[in-house]
Amino acid sequence: MPNLTMLSRSFFLLLLLATPSGLLAEDAAVAAGEASSTAALKHTLGYLASDELKGRGIGSDGLEEASQYVAKQFEAIGLKTDLVNGSPFQEFEVNVSSEMGSKDKNVLKIVSGEEAKELKLGEDFTPLSVGGSNQFDAPLVFVGYGISAPKLEYDEYADIDVKGKVVVILRKEPQQGNPHSVFDGTKASQHALFSRKISNAYQNGAAGVILINDDQGLDQIRAHVKAAFDTAVADLVKLQQEYSAKEMHSPEDVKAYLGDVTKLSKRIAEYGESLEEGMDEVIPLTGAGAESTRPNFPVMFAKRSVFEPLIEKQFGKSLSDIEMGIDHTLKPVVGTLEGWKAVGETDIVRETATVHNVIGMIEAPNATSDEVIIIGAHYDHLGMGGSGSLAPLTHEIHNGADDNASGTTALLEVARRLVTKKDQLRHRILVIAFTGEEEGLLGSAHYVKEPVIPLDKTLMMFNMDMVGRLNENKLIAMGSGTAEMFEPLLDHLNEKHKFELTKDPGGFGPSDHASFYAKELPVLALFTGTHNDYHRPSDDADKINYEGMARIIDYGIDFLIAIDKANDRPQYVAVKSKQPEMRGGSRPYFGSIPDFTVIGKGYGIQGTSPGSPAADAGIKGGDILIDLGGNRIGGLEDFDAALRKFKAGDKVEVVVLREGNEVKLTVTLAPPR
């Protein structure tokens, strides 16, 4: 529909002369209303996605400013905002960063009888933030690459007991660069990941981990440095030759020449020093990742040269020869480093931040039910990037215009429009702007644990996440099968709104509605799809389709009003669909939904997929899985790694914590989905 404020004044006058005054007044009011709405969308989204808020990253000032802005908007719209101890803010704590504690609490010694060698912090070893804080005094065991892959007939833990011991692990994996390797060969497989190595050690009961460089990796680094050294030397020679070839040099030429010589000489010296000293350097504190699900499990990175003599003495051959032998035979070489133990302590300090869900209520004076309809959207994003960014090497503001300033803006507009209809509503509307979604649905997971309105008094949850990039008129409705009435209603309403509508029946989509579906509530989420700017600094406000957003808002409001007026309550339907248990791959199907708010206790389970092995075994939302088939589980990575050791049809005993008590259950695993 054309926007009257954009029409030329002469065209408007012609329209005025040609149209009955009553009809023109009505049409003009509608058009003006739509224009105002679109302008309001641009204004709100433009602020939320502005550089001023610096990407609304978890724990940042920008996120706090966004929460205050949303709360003020709730109040201005007319929402009741005193639902959480007299305020709109539902607070909870999250980890935002990891720092090394005091030097005297980060100590590593290797000891044999009276002989002791203390490693120098930052030079010989570094504690890693993927581990935790604890003291240790335990025997040293070399476990090769620390791989446990029974399906590939390669398991370095199969014939050795590492319980209560500190394991020494090589980086990467055997047969690097071999296209015929049982691993991925020409590229790193999952078994080369730091996280997988640490998880394997934890599952097998180790007291701690010391990671060291592999020989091939050092050779590759050495080759790169040597190439850079040769290039710098060649550049310096060429620079000197070109300078000497000139008969005259201006003062500017001399200054530029001396500057370039200094720069290249410094570079050559640095590269030469590295080549002379070797490439055996430790990685920084966050080099293997910033966070840990095992807060009491020490993980360190140490110089290979410290442990090479111990390993050579134990096995009668150099560590390089051991690696070459493994490449050739693909047979593990593992064993206790007789007489040696690791003694020390790690201290990793986790910085936490208080974050907020922002909650308001649209009261319904003439309500005929005490139930509420929840509408929500998350307002957090990635800040300056980091691990969630698809441009991970950049340190730039990720404004998150579509993800999810668009959903937050839509939430405010839907709330504003519904407030004007509150006298006709049969249910109250609970409006929630969630935080922590990008970190694993933290805000919605917290809400369903501590609901403002009991979940049994919640009719359904309606979510908007990434609704700003309507392209080719394509709109996705996730959760369309979670109540029988949803799909017929969506189709009926779409006769008016005319989207190219895709209905995704499952309720376990990658957004906050999944937390509610895990509690067996009907859910619906609108989504315009991913794009090339997703989770990148380029997701900016100038790429938003505001007219498309306005249409989606209209569609959402019509849906909510229809649900509110319906004589029948939407009944929860258990949709048998794939849910976000963990990244895919060759592992059997378990059927759990992770609870990312559980840290350091085990693998938190928010719910189970209907008809899944987990559900059939009696696993429930709120359970914390601590053992799977004899493998100790500290978090999601351990769960995923342990699950890959089994195959479909295996009956696996699991242990869960349920209300503080250990419960043993048997899960019959199903084929991958």
XYZ file of N, CA and C in Angstrom, residues 508-629:
366
model
N 10.965 -27.736 18.724
C 12.319 -27.591 19.232
C 13.202 -26.842 18.251
N 12.791 -25.642 17.891
C 13.612 -24.818 17.024
C 14.706 -24.130 17.821
N 15.665 -23.496 17.124
C 16.811 -22.889 17.787
C 16.525 -21.509 18.349
N 15.507 -21.394 19.172
C 15.185 -20.118 19.793
C 14.390 -20.379 21.070
N 13.968 -19.290 21.721
C 13.426 -19.394 23.073
C 12.138 -20.193 23.195
N 11.387 -20.362 22.136
C 10.165 -21.151 22.252
C 10.453 -22.601 22.615
N 11.683 -23.076 22.298
C 12.043 -24.463 22.605
C 11.993 -24.731 24.101
N 12.346 -23.722 24.927
C 12.305 -23.908 26.380
C 10.889 -24.174 26.861
N 9.917 -23.560 26.213
C 8.519 -23.745 26.610
C 7.966 -25.056 26.062
N 8.379 -25.404 24.855
C 7.907 -26.675 24.299
C 8.436 -27.847 25.115
N 9.646 -27.693 25.649
C 10.206 -28.739 26.508
C 9.363 -28.935 27.762
N 8.577 -27.931 28.124
C 7.663 -28.034 29.267
C 6.246 -28.399 28.823
N 6.151 -28.898 27.608
C 4.895 -29.410 27.044
C 3.831 -28.322 26.919
N 4.266 -27.184 26.384
C 3.345 -26.103 26.043
C 3.335 -25.916 24.530
N 2.196 -25.610 23.950
C 2.164 -25.288 22.515
C 2.983 -24.023 22.253
N 3.661 -23.999 21.121
C 4.489 -22.840 20.782
C 4.335 -22.519 19.297
N 4.551 -21.261 18.982
C 4.619 -20.857 17.583
C 5.665 -19.750 17.470
N 6.530 -19.852 16.464
C 7.578 -18.852 16.269
C 7.613 -18.441 14.811
N 7.635 -17.136 14.573
C 7.743 -16.612 13.212
C 9.203 -16.260 12.920
N 9.617 -16.506 11.668
C 11.037 -16.454 11.306
C 11.124 -16.241 9.800
N 11.967 -15.297 9.372
C 12.101 -15.043 7.933
C 13.319 -15.724 7.313
N 14.039 -16.523 8.096
C 15.132 -17.307 7.543
C 16.505 -16.676 7.742
N 17.536 -17.489 7.539
C 18.905 -16.997 7.677
C 19.361 -16.310 6.384
N 20.533 -15.702 6.449
C 21.059 -14.938 5.313
C 22.555 -14.794 5.486
N 23.210 -14.183 4.525
C 24.675 -14.087 4.545
C 25.213 -13.174 5.635
N 24.360 -12.362 6.248
C 24.806 -11.463 7.311
C 24.569 -12.049 8.701
N 24.009 -13.242 8.756
C 23.685 -13.880 10.044
C 24.945 -14.038 10.891
N 24.880 -13.529 12.122
C 25.987 -13.620 13.084
C 27.292 -13.037 12.534
N 27.138 -11.961 11.753
C 28.298 -11.243 11.234
C 28.123 -9.750 11.514
N 29.214 -8.979 11.468
C 29.092 -7.539 11.724
C 28.195 -6.818 10.725
N 27.915 -7.443 9.600
C 27.139 -6.795 8.534
C 25.626 -6.887 8.722
N 25.153 -7.492 9.823
C 23.712 -7.560 10.092
C 23.267 -6.210 10.650
N 23.021 -5.268 9.741
C 22.746 -3.881 10.119
C 21.329 -3.461 9.743
N 20.918 -2.339 10.328
C 19.532 -1.883 10.204
C 19.153 -1.489 8.788
N 20.132 -1.077 7.978
C 19.799 -0.638 6.623
C 19.406 -1.797 5.704
N 19.545 -3.032 6.184
C 19.176 -4.189 5.370
C 17.831 -4.789 5.781
N 17.158 -4.156 6.719
C 15.871 -4.671 7.200
C 14.749 -4.319 6.221
N 13.862 -5.269 6.012
C 12.651 -5.057 5.211
C 11.542 -4.634 6.176
N 11.404 -3.321 6.371
C 10.453 -2.814 7.364
C 9.005 -3.050 6.953
N 8.738 -2.935 5.653
C 7.371 -3.210 5.207
C 7.027 -4.680 5.461
N 7.991 -5.563 5.210
C 7.779 -6.974 5.500
C 7.556 -7.218 6.980
N 8.326 -6.533 7.829
C 8.141 -6.650 9.278
C 6.735 -6.240 9.685
N 6.271 -5.124 9.118
C 4.934 -4.637 9.461
C 3.871 -5.666 9.092
N 4.042 -6.330 7.955
C 3.086 -7.367 7.544
C 3.128 -8.567 8.488
N 4.336 -8.935 8.907
C 4.474 -10.071 9.825
C 3.837 -9.737 11.172
N 4.020 -8.512 11.623
C 3.381 -8.075 12.870
C 1.864 -8.172 12.754
N 1.316 -7.719 11.641
C -0.137 -7.821 11.424
C -0.595 -9.277 11.487
N 0.164 -10.148 10.851
C -0.163 -11.577 10.831
C -0.107 -12.159 12.245
N 0.942 -11.786 12.973
C 1.078 -12.281 14.337
C -0.046 -11.816 15.238
N -0.439 -10.561 15.105
C -1.535 -10.034 15.926
C -2.836 -10.750 15.603
N -3.097 -10.962 14.327
C -4.316 -11.691 13.952
C -4.310 -13.103 14.537
N -3.132 -13.745 14.524
C -3.024 -15.088 15.099
C -3.312 -15.055 16.603
N -2.713 -14.112 17.305
C -2.882 -14.042 18.757
C -4.316 -13.717 19.143
N -4.941 -12.824 18.412
C -6.339 -12.483 18.713
C -7.240 -13.684 18.468
N -6.954 -14.433 17.407
C -7.745 -15.633 17.121
C -7.580 -16.672 18.232
N -6.354 -16.862 18.722
C -6.123 -17.792 19.833
C -6.848 -17.306 21.078
N -6.762 -16.011 21.333
C -7.416 -15.439 22.512
C -8.928 -15.645 22.484
N -9.527 -15.522 21.306
C -10.987 -15.606 21.199
C -11.506 -17.022 21.023
N -10.602 -17.954 20.731
C -11.040 -19.321 20.440
C -11.734 -19.943 21.660
N -12.806 -20.667 21.382
C -13.514 -21.348 22.467
C -12.732 -22.555 22.981
N -11.935 -23.135 22.092
C -11.140 -24.296 22.485
C -9.712 -23.866 22.828
N -9.204 -24.446 23.881
C -7.834 -24.184 24.302
C -6.872 -24.935 23.382
N -5.777 -24.308 22.919
C -4.817 -25.065 22.105
C -4.194 -26.180 22.951
N -4.331 -27.396 22.491
C -3.841 -28.555 23.236
C -2.460 -28.950 22.741
N -1.552 -29.167 23.671
C -0.186 -29.569 23.348
C -0.165 -30.864 22.549
N 0.632 -30.861 21.480
C 0.833 -32.056 20.669
C 2.322 -32.397 20.694
N 2.641 -33.647 20.996
C 4.024 -34.111 20.993
C 4.426 -34.441 19.554
N 5.214 -33.557 18.956
C 5.641 -33.742 17.574
C 6.946 -34.520 17.566
N 6.965 -35.624 16.861
C 8.187 -36.415 16.757
C 9.070 -35.793 15.690
N 9.991 -34.969 16.153
C 10.876 -34.276 15.217
C 12.254 -34.170 15.818
N 13.216 -33.936 14.946
C 14.584 -33.791 15.413
C 14.704 -32.533 16.249
N 15.406 -32.647 17.353
C 15.588 -31.514 18.243
C 17.084 -31.245 18.450
N 17.436 -30.056 18.975
C 18.838 -29.641 19.024
C 19.611 -30.255 20.175
N 19.878 -31.550 20.087
C 20.600 -32.218 21.171
C 22.080 -31.861 21.154
N 22.693 -31.862 19.979
C 24.104 -31.531 19.833
C 24.402 -31.580 18.355
N 25.530 -31.006 17.979
C 25.855 -31.030 16.554
C 25.857 -32.468 16.033
N 25.526 -32.641 14.777
C 25.255 -33.950 14.208
C 26.466 -34.830 14.058
N 26.318 -35.844 13.250
C 27.411 -36.767 13.051
C 26.969 -38.183 13.291
N 27.978 -39.078 13.308
C 27.671 -40.503 13.391
C 27.503 -40.930 14.839
N 26.421 -40.551 15.439
C 26.114 -41.015 16.777
C 24.652 -41.412 16.830
N 24.319 -42.361 17.695
C 22.923 -42.791 17.777
C 22.046 -41.700 18.377
N 20.763 -41.905 18.239
C 19.788 -40.911 18.698
C 19.424 -41.177 20.153
N 19.478 -40.118 20.956
C 19.163 -40.190 22.387
C 17.847 -39.478 22.686
N 17.745 -38.223 22.241
C 16.465 -37.521 22.334
C 16.296 -36.611 23.520
N 17.370 -35.921 23.930
C 17.271 -34.993 25.058
C 17.423 -33.560 24.580
N 16.897 -32.637 25.378
C 17.029 -31.216 25.083
C 17.906 -30.614 26.164
N 19.068 -30.038 25.809
C 20.007 -29.566 26.824
C 19.510 -28.346 27.579
N 19.881 -28.297 28.841
C 19.613 -27.131 29.681
C 20.952 -26.445 29.920
N 21.197 -25.338 29.227
C 22.495 -24.681 29.282
C 22.713 -23.895 30.571
N 21.693 -23.804 31.410
C 21.878 -23.103 32.684
C 22.541 -23.987 33.723
N 22.642 -25.282 33.463
C 23.303 -26.204 34.394
C 24.790 -26.231 34.065
N 25.625 -25.794 34.997
C 27.069 -25.719 34.768
C 27.792 -26.422 35.911
N 28.667 -27.340 35.541
C 29.542 -27.955 36.514
C 28.967 -29.111 37.295
N 27.745 -29.500 36.988
C 27.120 -30.595 37.735
C 26.945 -31.841 36.886
N 26.959 -31.693 35.566
C 26.666 -32.775 34.649
C 25.983 -32.196 33.428
N 25.332 -33.053 32.655
C 24.604 -32.614 31.462
C 23.153 -32.343 31.860
N 22.804 -31.065 31.929
C 21.446 -30.688 32.298
C 20.465 -30.984 31.184
N 19.317 -31.518 31.553
C 18.286 -31.891 30.576
C 17.036 -31.063 30.838
N 16.669 -30.288 29.823
C 15.476 -29.454 29.941
C 14.212 -30.242 29.639
N 14.331 -31.229 28.792
C 13.184 -32.052 28.418
C 13.629 -33.143 27.461
N 12.686 -33.957 27.027
C 12.987 -35.027 26.078
C 12.026 -34.958 24.911
N 12.518 -35.388 23.761
C 11.686 -35.402 22.573
C 10.677 -36.545 22.681
N 9.418 -36.292 22.370
C 8.391 -37.331 22.499
C 8.744 -38.591 21.708
N 8.591 -39.735 22.356
C 8.853 -41.007 21.700
C 10.320 -41.327 21.517
N 11.198 -40.510 22.100
C 12.639 -40.721 21.954
C 13.125 -41.777 22.937
N 14.332 -42.324 22.719
C 14.895 -43.272 23.681
C 14.964 -42.701 25.094
N 15.324 -41.427 25.211
C 15.407 -40.812 26.538
C 14.043 -40.769 27.209
N 13.031 -40.371 26.451
C 11.676 -40.308 27.016
C 11.187 -41.696 27.410
N 11.423 -42.684 26.544
C 10.975 -44.048 26.836
C 11.673 -44.627 28.067
N 12.903 -44.173 28.323
C 13.648 -44.679 29.480
C 13.211 -44.025 30.784
N 12.416 -42.964 30.693
C 11.939 -42.295 31.899
C 12.741 -41.078 32.291
N 13.623 -40.602 31.402
C 14.369 -39.378 31.683
C 13.415 -38.188 31.595
N 13.566 -37.251 32.535
C 12.623 -36.140 32.636
C 13.353 -34.806 32.582
N 12.610 -33.775 32.242
C 13.141 -32.428 32.337
C 13.522 -32.134 33.777
N 14.688 -31.512 33.954
C 15.191 -31.250 35.297
C 16.227 -32.259 35.744
N 16.290 -33.418 35.067
C 17.332 -34.402 35.375
C 18.698 -33.864 34.962
N 19.729 -34.303 35.678
C 21.108 -33.979 35.325
C 21.845 -35.288 35.119
N 22.262 -35.556 33.891
C 22.918 -36.817 33.562
C 24.390 -36.738 33.971
N 24.837 -37.689 34.813
C 26.212 -37.659 35.310
C 27.030 -38.867 34.849
N 26.372 -39.868 34.268
C 27.100 -41.036 33.775
C 26.323 -41.655 32.622
N 27.045 -41.976 31.550
C 26.428 -42.631 30.402
C 27.302 -43.824 30.024
N 26.817 -45.009 30.304
C 27.553 -46.220 29.952
C 28.919 -46.318 30.596
